[in-house]
Structure formats: C-alpha cells, structure tokens
PDB file of C-alpha atoms in Angstrom:
ATOM      1  CA  MET A1183      21.744  63.837  64.615  1.00 73.00           C
ATOM      2  CA  THR A1184      24.888  64.695  66.597  1.00 80.00           C
ATOM      3  CA  LEU A1185      26.617  62.402  69.060  1.00 83.00           C
ATOM      4  CA  LEU A1186      25.502  64.684  71.915  1.00 82.00           C
ATOM      5  CA  SER A1187      21.812  64.588  70.838  1.00 81.00           C
ATOM      6  CA  ALA A1188      21.988  60.804  70.376  1.00 85.00           C
ATOM      7  CA  LEU A1189      23.349  60.344  73.882  1.00 87.00           C
ATOM      8  CA  ALA A1190      20.723  62.694  75.295  1.00 83.00           C
ATOM      9  CA  LEU A1191      17.976  60.782  73.480  1.00 83.00           C
ATOM     10  CA  PHE A1192      19.331  57.483  74.749  1.00 89.00           C
ATOM     11  CA  SER A1193      19.529  58.697  78.322  1.00 87.00           C
ATOM     12  CA  ALA A1194      15.985  60.096  78.231  1.00 83.00           C
ATOM     13  CA  MET A1195      14.538  56.883  76.752  1.00 85.00           C
ATOM     14  CA  VAL A1196      16.325  54.704  79.389  1.00 88.00           C
ATOM     15  CA  VAL A1197      14.791  56.778  82.131  1.00 83.00           C
ATOM     16  CA  LEU A1198      11.325  56.651  80.559  1.00 81.00           C
ATOM     17  CA  ALA A1199      11.545  52.915  79.922  1.00 85.00           C
ATOM     18  CA  ALA A1200      12.550  52.302  83.543  1.00 85.00           C
ATOM     19  CA  ILE A1201       9.447  53.927  84.960  1.00 78.00           C
ATOM     20  CA  PRO A1202       7.167  51.178  86.262  1.00 75.00           C
ATOM     21  CA  GLY A1203       4.109  50.481  84.108  1.00 77.00           C
ATOM     22  CA  PRO A1204       2.122  47.708  82.518  1.00 79.00           C
ATOM     23  CA  GLY A1205       4.934  46.865  80.113  1.00 84.00           C
ATOM     24  CA  ILE A1206       7.414  46.282  82.878  1.00 86.00           C
ATOM     25  CA  PHE A1207       4.879  44.384  84.946  1.00 84.00           C
ATOM     26  CA  ALA A1208       4.086  42.145  82.014  1.00 86.00           C
ATOM     27  CA  VAL A1209       7.795  41.440  81.387  1.00 90.00           C
ATOM     28  CA  MET A1210       8.298  40.531  85.058  1.00 87.00           C
ATOM     29  CA  ALA A1211       5.244  38.330  85.210  1.00 83.00           C
ATOM     30  CA  ARG A1212       6.107  36.478  81.971  1.00 87.00           C
ATOM     31  CA  SER A1213       9.753  36.074  83.144  1.00 86.00           C
ATOM     32  CA  ALA A1214       8.554  34.639  86.465  1.00 81.00           C
ATOM     33  CA  SER A1215       6.237  32.103  84.834  1.00 78.00           C
ATOM     34  CA  GLY A1216       8.264  31.239  81.745  1.00 83.00           C
ATOM     35  CA  GLY A1217      11.858  32.267  82.325  1.00 86.00           C
ATOM     36  CA  MET A1218      14.160  34.547  80.418  1.00 90.00           C
ATOM     37  CA  PRO A1219      12.952  33.510  76.935  1.00 91.00           C
ATOM     38  CA  HIS A1220       9.435  34.850  77.742  1.00 91.00           C
ATOM     39  CA  GLY A1221      10.900  38.039  79.219  1.00 91.00           C
ATOM     40  CA  MET A1222      12.860  38.577  76.010  1.00 94.00           C
ATOM     41  CA  ALA A1223       9.821  37.791  73.846  1.00 93.00           C
ATOM     42  CA  THR A1224       7.637  40.215  75.766  1.00 93.00           C
ATOM     43  CA  SER A1225      10.332  42.883  75.520  1.00 94.00           C
ATOM     44  CA  ALA A1226      10.512  42.326  71.737  1.00 95.00           C
ATOM     45  CA  GLY A1227       6.768  42.827  71.475  1.00 93.00           C
ATOM     46  CA  ILE A1228       6.923  46.083  73.453  1.00 92.00           C
ATOM     47  CA  VAL A1229       9.717  47.564  71.270  1.00 94.00           C
ATOM     48  CA  LEU A1230       7.911  46.376  68.125  1.00 94.00           C
ATOM     49  CA  GLY A1231       4.946  48.478  69.160  1.00 90.00           C
ATOM     50  CA  ASP A1232       7.298  51.414  69.722  1.00 90.00           C
ATOM     51  CA  TYR A1233       8.703  50.876  66.205  1.00 92.00           C
ATOM     52  CA  ILE A1234       5.222  51.214  64.742  1.00 88.00           C
ATOM     53  CA  PHE A1235       4.476  54.465  66.550  1.00 84.00           C
ATOM     54  CA  ILE A1236       7.916  55.903  65.823  1.00 86.00           C
ATOM     55  CA  ALA A1237       7.569  55.053  62.150  1.00 86.00           C
ATOM     56  CA  LEU A1238       4.168  56.811  62.013  1.00 80.00           C
ATOM     57  CA  CYS A1239       5.633  59.805  63.829  1.00 79.00           C
ATOM     58  CA  LEU A1240       8.727  60.126  61.620  1.00 79.00           C
ATOM     59  CA  SER A1241       6.823  59.587  58.395  1.00 78.00           C
ATOM     60  CA  GLY A1242       4.337  62.369  59.244  1.00 68.00           C
ATOM     61  CA  LEU A1243       1.421  60.024  59.577  1.00 60.00           C
ATOM     62  CA  ALA A1244       0.440  60.912  63.071  1.00 55.00           C
ATOM     63  CA  TYR A1245      -3.137  61.467  61.923  1.00 59.00           C
ATOM     64  CA  VAL A1246      -3.413  57.708  61.331  1.00 57.00           C
ATOM     65  CA  ALA A1247      -3.593  57.219  65.087  1.00 55.00           C
ATOM     66  CA  ASP A1248      -6.774  59.296  65.157  1.00 57.00           C
ATOM     67  CA  MET A1249      -8.270  57.628  62.102  1.00 58.00           C
ATOM     68  CA  MET A1250      -7.694  54.212  63.576  1.00 57.00           C
ATOM     69  CA  GLY A1251      -8.864  55.185  67.069  1.00 58.00           C
ATOM     70  CA  SER A1252     -11.491  52.387  67.251  1.00 63.00           C
ATOM     71  CA  VAL A1253      -8.957  49.798  66.074  1.00 63.00           C
ATOM     72  CA  PHE A1254      -6.516  50.822  68.769  1.00 61.00           C
ATOM     73  CA  THR A1255      -9.251  50.712  71.365  1.00 67.00           C
ATOM     74  CA  THR A1256     -10.247  47.179  70.298  1.00 71.00           C
ATOM     75  CA  ILE A1257      -6.590  46.116  70.517  1.00 64.00           C
ATOM     76  CA  GLN A1258      -6.370  47.698  73.968  1.00 65.00           C
ATOM     77  CA  TYR A1259      -9.356  45.794  75.352  1.00 75.00           C
ATOM     78  CA  LEU A1260      -8.320  42.519  73.804  1.00 72.00           C
ATOM     79  CA  GLY A1261      -4.836  42.905  75.228  1.00 67.00           C
ATOM     80  CA  ALA A1262      -6.198  43.794  78.629  1.00 72.00           C
ATOM     81  CA  ALA A1263      -8.527  40.766  78.600  1.00 78.00           C
ATOM     82  CA  TYR A1264      -5.634  38.512  77.673  1.00 70.00           C
ATOM     83  CA  LEU A1265      -3.451  39.841  80.439  1.00 68.00           C
ATOM     84  CA  ILE A1266      -6.218  39.404  82.983  1.00 79.00           C
ATOM     85  CA  TRP A1267      -6.908  35.829  81.757  1.00 77.00           C
ATOM     86  CA  LEU A1268      -3.191  34.945  82.090  1.00 72.00           C
ATOM     87  CA  GLY A1269      -3.072  36.518  85.547  1.00 74.00           C
ATOM     88  CA  VAL A1270      -6.116  34.642  86.761  1.00 81.00           C
ATOM     89  CA  SER A1271      -4.624  31.440  85.380  1.00 76.00           C
ATOM     90  CA  LEU A1272      -1.475  31.992  87.462  1.00 69.00           C
ATOM     91  CA  LEU A1273      -3.487  32.853  90.566  1.00 73.00           C
ATOM     92  CA  ARG A1274      -5.412  29.615  90.234  1.00 75.00           C
ATOM     93  CA  ALA A1275      -2.311  27.477  89.640  1.00 63.00           C
ATOM     94  CA  ARG A1276      -1.936  24.906  92.372  1.00 56.00           C
ATOM     95  CA  SER A1277       1.649  23.886  91.810  1.00 47.00           C
ATOM     96  CA  THR A1278       3.872  24.723  94.752  1.00 42.00           C
ATOM     97  CA  LYS A1279       7.002  24.141  92.707  1.00 44.00           C
ATOM     98  CA  ALA A1280       7.746  27.065  90.444  1.00 40.00           C
ATOM     99  CA  ARG A1281       9.391  25.025  87.727  1.00 43.00           C
ATOM    100  CA  VAL A1282       9.612  26.799  84.447  1.00 42.00           C
ATOM    101  CA  ALA A1283       7.718  24.868  81.799  1.00 44.00           C
ATOM    102  CA  PRO A1284       9.462  24.115  78.524  1.00 42.00           C
ATOM    103  CA  THR A1285       8.871  26.940  76.082  1.00 47.00           C
ATOM    104  CA  SER A1286       7.343  26.547  72.646  1.00 48.00           C
ATOM    105  CA  THR A1287       7.023  28.676  69.568  1.00 49.00           C
ATOM    106  CA  ASN A1288       3.346  29.317  70.298  1.00 53.00           C
ATOM    107  CA  SER A1289       3.915  30.328  73.937  1.00 81.00           C
ATOM    108  CA  LEU A1290       6.783  32.654  72.974  1.00 85.00           C
ATOM    109  CA  ALA A1291       4.542  34.155  70.309  1.00 87.00           C
ATOM    110  CA  SER A1292       1.926  34.849  72.975  1.00 85.00           C
ATOM    111  CA  SER A1293       4.563  36.728  75.016  1.00 87.00           C
ATOM    112  CA  VAL A1294       5.415  38.847  71.953  1.00 91.00           C
ATOM    113  CA  LEU A1295       1.704  39.517  71.465  1.00 88.00           C
ATOM    114  CA  ILE A1296       1.338  40.603  75.045  1.00 86.00           C
ATOM    115  CA  GLY A1297       4.122  43.176  74.653  1.00 88.00           C
ATOM    116  CA  LEU A1298       2.787  44.388  71.336  1.00 90.00           C
ATOM    117  CA  THR A1299      -0.790  44.862  72.501  1.00 86.00           C
ATOM    118  CA  ILE A1300       0.334  46.659  75.636  1.00 83.00           C
ATOM    119  CA  THR A1301       2.134  49.258  73.499  1.00 84.00           C
ATOM    120  CA  LEU A1302      -0.449  49.499  70.692  1.00 81.00           C
ATOM    121  CA  GLY A1303      -3.164  49.797  73.342  1.00 75.00           C
ATOM    122  CA  ASN A1304      -1.853  53.280  73.969  1.00 69.00           C
ATOM    123  CA  PRO A1305      -2.300  55.287  70.747  1.00 63.00           C
ATOM    124  CA  LYS A1306      -1.439  58.435  72.690  1.00 64.00           C
ATOM    125  CA  ALA A1307       2.143  57.194  72.578  1.00 70.00           C
ATOM    126  CA  ILE A1308       2.553  58.608  69.070  1.00 70.00           C
ATOM    127  CA  LEU A1309       1.592  62.082  70.340  1.00 67.00           C
ATOM    128  CA  PHE A1310       4.278  61.585  73.043  1.00 73.00           C
ATOM    129  CA  TYR A1311       6.842  60.852  70.407  1.00 76.00           C
ATOM    130  CA  LEU A1312       5.754  63.843  68.379  1.00 70.00           C
ATOM    131  CA  SER A1313       6.430  66.103  71.340  1.00 70.00           C
ATOM    132  CA  PHE A1314       9.467  64.142  72.547  1.00 73.00           C
ATOM    133  CA  PHE A1315      11.646  63.843  69.437  1.00 73.00           C
ATOM    134  CA  PRO A1316      11.661  67.559  68.521  1.00 70.00           C
ATOM    135  CA  ALA A1317      13.575  68.204  71.721  1.00 69.00           C
ATOM    136  CA  PHE A1318      16.474  66.222  70.260  1.00 72.00           C
ATOM    137  CA  LEU A1319      16.250  66.826  66.457  1.00 71.00           C
ATOM    138  CA  PRO A1320      14.085  68.699  63.948  1.00 71.00           C
ATOM    139  CA  LEU A1321      11.574  66.237  62.563  1.00 66.00           C
ATOM    140  CA  ALA A1322      11.384  68.022  59.250  1.00 70.00           C
ATOM    141  CA  GLU A1323      15.104  67.462  58.592  1.00 76.00           C
ATOM    142  CA  ILE A1324      15.455  63.809  59.602  1.00 79.00           C
ATOM    143  CA  THR A1325      17.568  61.733  57.287  1.00 83.00           C
ATOM    144  CA  LEU A1326      17.560  57.965  56.692  1.00 85.00           C
ATOM    145  CA  THR A1327      20.652  57.724  58.878  1.00 88.00           C
ATOM    146  CA  ASP A1328      18.901  59.561  61.643  1.00 86.00           C
ATOM    147  CA  MET A1329      15.993  57.155  61.452  1.00 88.00           C
ATOM    148  CA  VAL A1330      18.305  54.170  61.718  1.00 91.00           C
ATOM    149  CA  ILE A1331      19.977  55.737  64.745  1.00 91.00           C
ATOM    150  CA  ILE A1332      16.599  56.437  66.378  1.00 90.00           C
ATOM    151  CA  PHE A1333      15.446  52.840  65.926  1.00 93.00           C
ATOM    152  CA  ALA A1334      18.804  51.581  67.232  1.00 94.00           C
ATOM    153  CA  ILE A1335      18.561  53.823  70.281  1.00 93.00           C
ATOM    154  CA  THR A1336      15.030  52.710  70.895  1.00 92.00           C
ATOM    155  CA  THR A1337      16.034  49.029  70.719  1.00 94.00           C
ATOM    156  CA  VAL A1338      19.017  49.341  73.016  1.00 95.00           C
ATOM    157  CA  SER A1339      17.349  51.547  75.593  1.00 93.00           C
ATOM    158  CA  VAL A1340      13.860  49.914  75.798  1.00 92.00           C
ATOM    159  CA  VAL A1341      14.907  46.305  75.357  1.00 93.00           C
ATOM    160  CA  GLY A1342      17.937  46.817  77.573  1.00 93.00           C
ATOM    161  CA  VAL A1343      15.838  48.121  80.446  1.00 92.00           C
ATOM    162  CA  MET A1344      13.234  45.428  79.999  1.00 93.00           C
ATOM    163  CA  LEU A1345      15.830  42.658  79.984  1.00 93.00           C
ATOM    164  CA  ILE A1346      17.295  43.975  83.189  1.00 92.00           C
ATOM    165  CA  TYR A1347      13.904  43.648  84.850  1.00 90.00           C
ATOM    166  CA  ALA A1348      13.540  40.179  83.305  1.00 91.00           C
ATOM    167  CA  TRP A1349      16.917  39.070  84.629  1.00 91.00           C
ATOM    168  CA  ILE A1350      16.159  40.327  88.125  1.00 88.00           C
ATOM    169  CA  THR A1351      12.837  38.544  88.080  1.00 85.00           C
ATOM    170  CA  VAL A1352      14.349  35.268  86.872  1.00 85.00           C
ATOM    171  CA  HIS A1353      17.129  35.480  89.430  1.00 82.00           C
ATOM    172  CA  ALA A1354      14.624  36.196  92.215  1.00 78.00           C
ATOM    173  CA  HIS A1355      12.465  33.356  90.869  1.00 69.00           C
ATOM    174  CA  SER A1356      15.405  30.916  91.191  1.00 67.00           C
ATOM    175  CA  ARG A1357      16.043  31.903  94.792  1.00 66.00           C
ATOM    176  CA  VAL A1358      12.409  31.675  95.703  1.00 60.00           C
ATOM    177  CA  GLN A1359      12.148  28.330  93.953  1.00 56.00           C
ATOM    178  CA  GLN A1360      14.892  26.959  96.152  1.00 51.00           C
ATOM    179  CA  ARG A1361      12.899  27.961  99.227  1.00 51.00           C
ATOM    180  CA  GLY A1362       9.791  26.162  97.980  1.00 50.00           C
ATOM    181  CA  ALA A1363       7.735  29.359  97.600  1.00 50.00           C
ATOM    182  CA  GLY A1364       6.688  28.860  93.994  1.00 54.00           C
ATOM    183  CA  LYS A1365       3.022  29.212  94.791  1.00 62.00           C
ATOM    184  CA  ALA A1366       3.599  32.640  96.287  1.00 61.00           C
ATOM    185  CA  LEU A1367       5.518  33.668  93.212  1.00 60.00           C
ATOM    186  CA  ASN A1368       2.640  32.571  91.037  1.00 63.00           C
ATOM    187  CA  LYS A1369       0.385  34.831  93.078  1.00 70.00           C
ATOM    188  CA  VAL A1370       2.724  37.779  92.587  1.00 66.00           C
ATOM    189  CA  GLY A1371       2.939  37.186  88.838  1.00 66.00           C
ATOM    190  CA  GLY A1372      -0.796  36.778  88.614  1.00 72.00           C
ATOM    191  CA  VAL A1373      -1.485  40.018  90.452  1.00 77.00           C
ATOM    192  CA  LEU A1374       0.968  41.853  88.193  1.00 70.00           C
ATOM    193  CA  LEU A1375      -0.721  40.596  85.043  1.00 70.00           C
ATOM    194  CA  VAL A1376      -4.247  41.274  86.298  1.00 78.00           C
ATOM    195  CA  GLY A1377      -3.153  44.722  87.516  1.00 76.00           C
ATOM    196  CA  SER A1378      -1.601  45.507  84.112  1.00 68.00           C
ATOM    197  CA  GLY A1379      -4.847  44.504  82.347  1.00 71.00           C
ATOM    198  CA  LEU A1380      -7.024  46.555  84.671  1.00 78.00           C
ATOM    199  CA  TRP A1381      -4.650  49.503  84.293  1.00 70.00           C
ATOM    200  CA  MET A1382      -5.068  49.353  80.487  1.00 64.00           C
ATOM    201  CA  VAL A1383      -8.886  49.337  80.821  1.00 71.00           C
ATOM    202  CA  LEU A1384      -9.001  52.182  83.313  1.00 73.00           C
ATOM    203  CA  ARG A1385      -6.623  54.262  81.226  1.00 62.00           C
ATOM    204  CA  SER A1386      -9.053  54.124  78.299  1.00 61.00           C
ATOM    205  CA  LEU A1387     -12.039  55.341  80.296  1.00 62.00           C
TER     206      LEU A1387
END
C-alpha cells in the first residue's frame, strides 16, 4: 500500500463513516444519556464489528457471511430490540435534570455491545468491503503490513468520526442541561435509539 492509496482510503472511510446512520444515532444517544465514556464505548463496539468483517474480507472468508446468515439475522434482531428497549426507557424517563449517571463496567459494556450488534447486524457490510478495498489495493497481494495499515486507518477514521459526533452531543447536552431542558434531551435520545432499532428491522425485510 502506497502513501497515496492509504490517504485515499482514509479519506473515503471518513466520508462513509460521517454519513448519518444507526451507528451515529446510537453514539449520539448513548453520549447524551451517559456522557463521553458511553460515546467512546459505543464507537469501540462499532469499529470492533468493522474489524471482524474486514478480517473476513482480507482472509478470503467472505463466504462465511453467507454460511452464518441466520446467526447474523438473530444478532440483528436482538440488537434492534435492545436499541428500542433503551429508547423507550429514555422516552419514559421522568427526570427533568439531564444529569449523567455514574458509569459502570456493565453499562459501558452494554454500550460496546450496542455498537457491535449494529455493525454485525449488517452482514452485507463484508460485501461492501470486498468491493471497496480493491479500489485502493489488490486483495490478492495484501501483506501483513498492509493489513496493519488498513486496521489502523479504519480505527482512526471510524472512531475519529464517531467521537466527533459524541463530543458535539455531549457539548450540546451540557448547554441544554444548563437551560433545564433535560427531559427534552431524553426524548431526542430515545427517538434516536428507537429509530435506529426500527431501521435495523426494516433493513432486514
């Protein structure tokens, strides 16, 4: 992989990561309800799912996605149900003060799980990578160094974009909190989570 192809891949992945979708909505919603740690945890889950698909793609095991179709579908529905449940919980929250609750290992793990299930719930992503990567490098000639570079580019581009969304959300959360509009922010976060869950379900139909 040349420097030019690496920069081109990085630029393309930044643009693709910035396109609004369930992943971004989940990061924003978790950041609004749990602060920056939850936004970071959700972002980590999303990029972890990308790692899995990229590894399958680069190792030539793309057919695994088809063989495990039912497993991916189950993950998709479970993830969608969890997102909807979290969204409904936020919508039903009565607190008018949007104080961020102290985080715990379990709650952060749930944020990672949300990000991971959102990504794994889309097995077609591996087909996307199969058609996307050849534009930047020949898959048949990938070296170990190339693989390290690809994973590094994925981490910086995807996580970087997600953290920007998380930071913006937390910053907006702080300003809204000062104006005593925490309940309204809960509604927005709840709608984003429910919408993300429904989007995952509809996409599978």
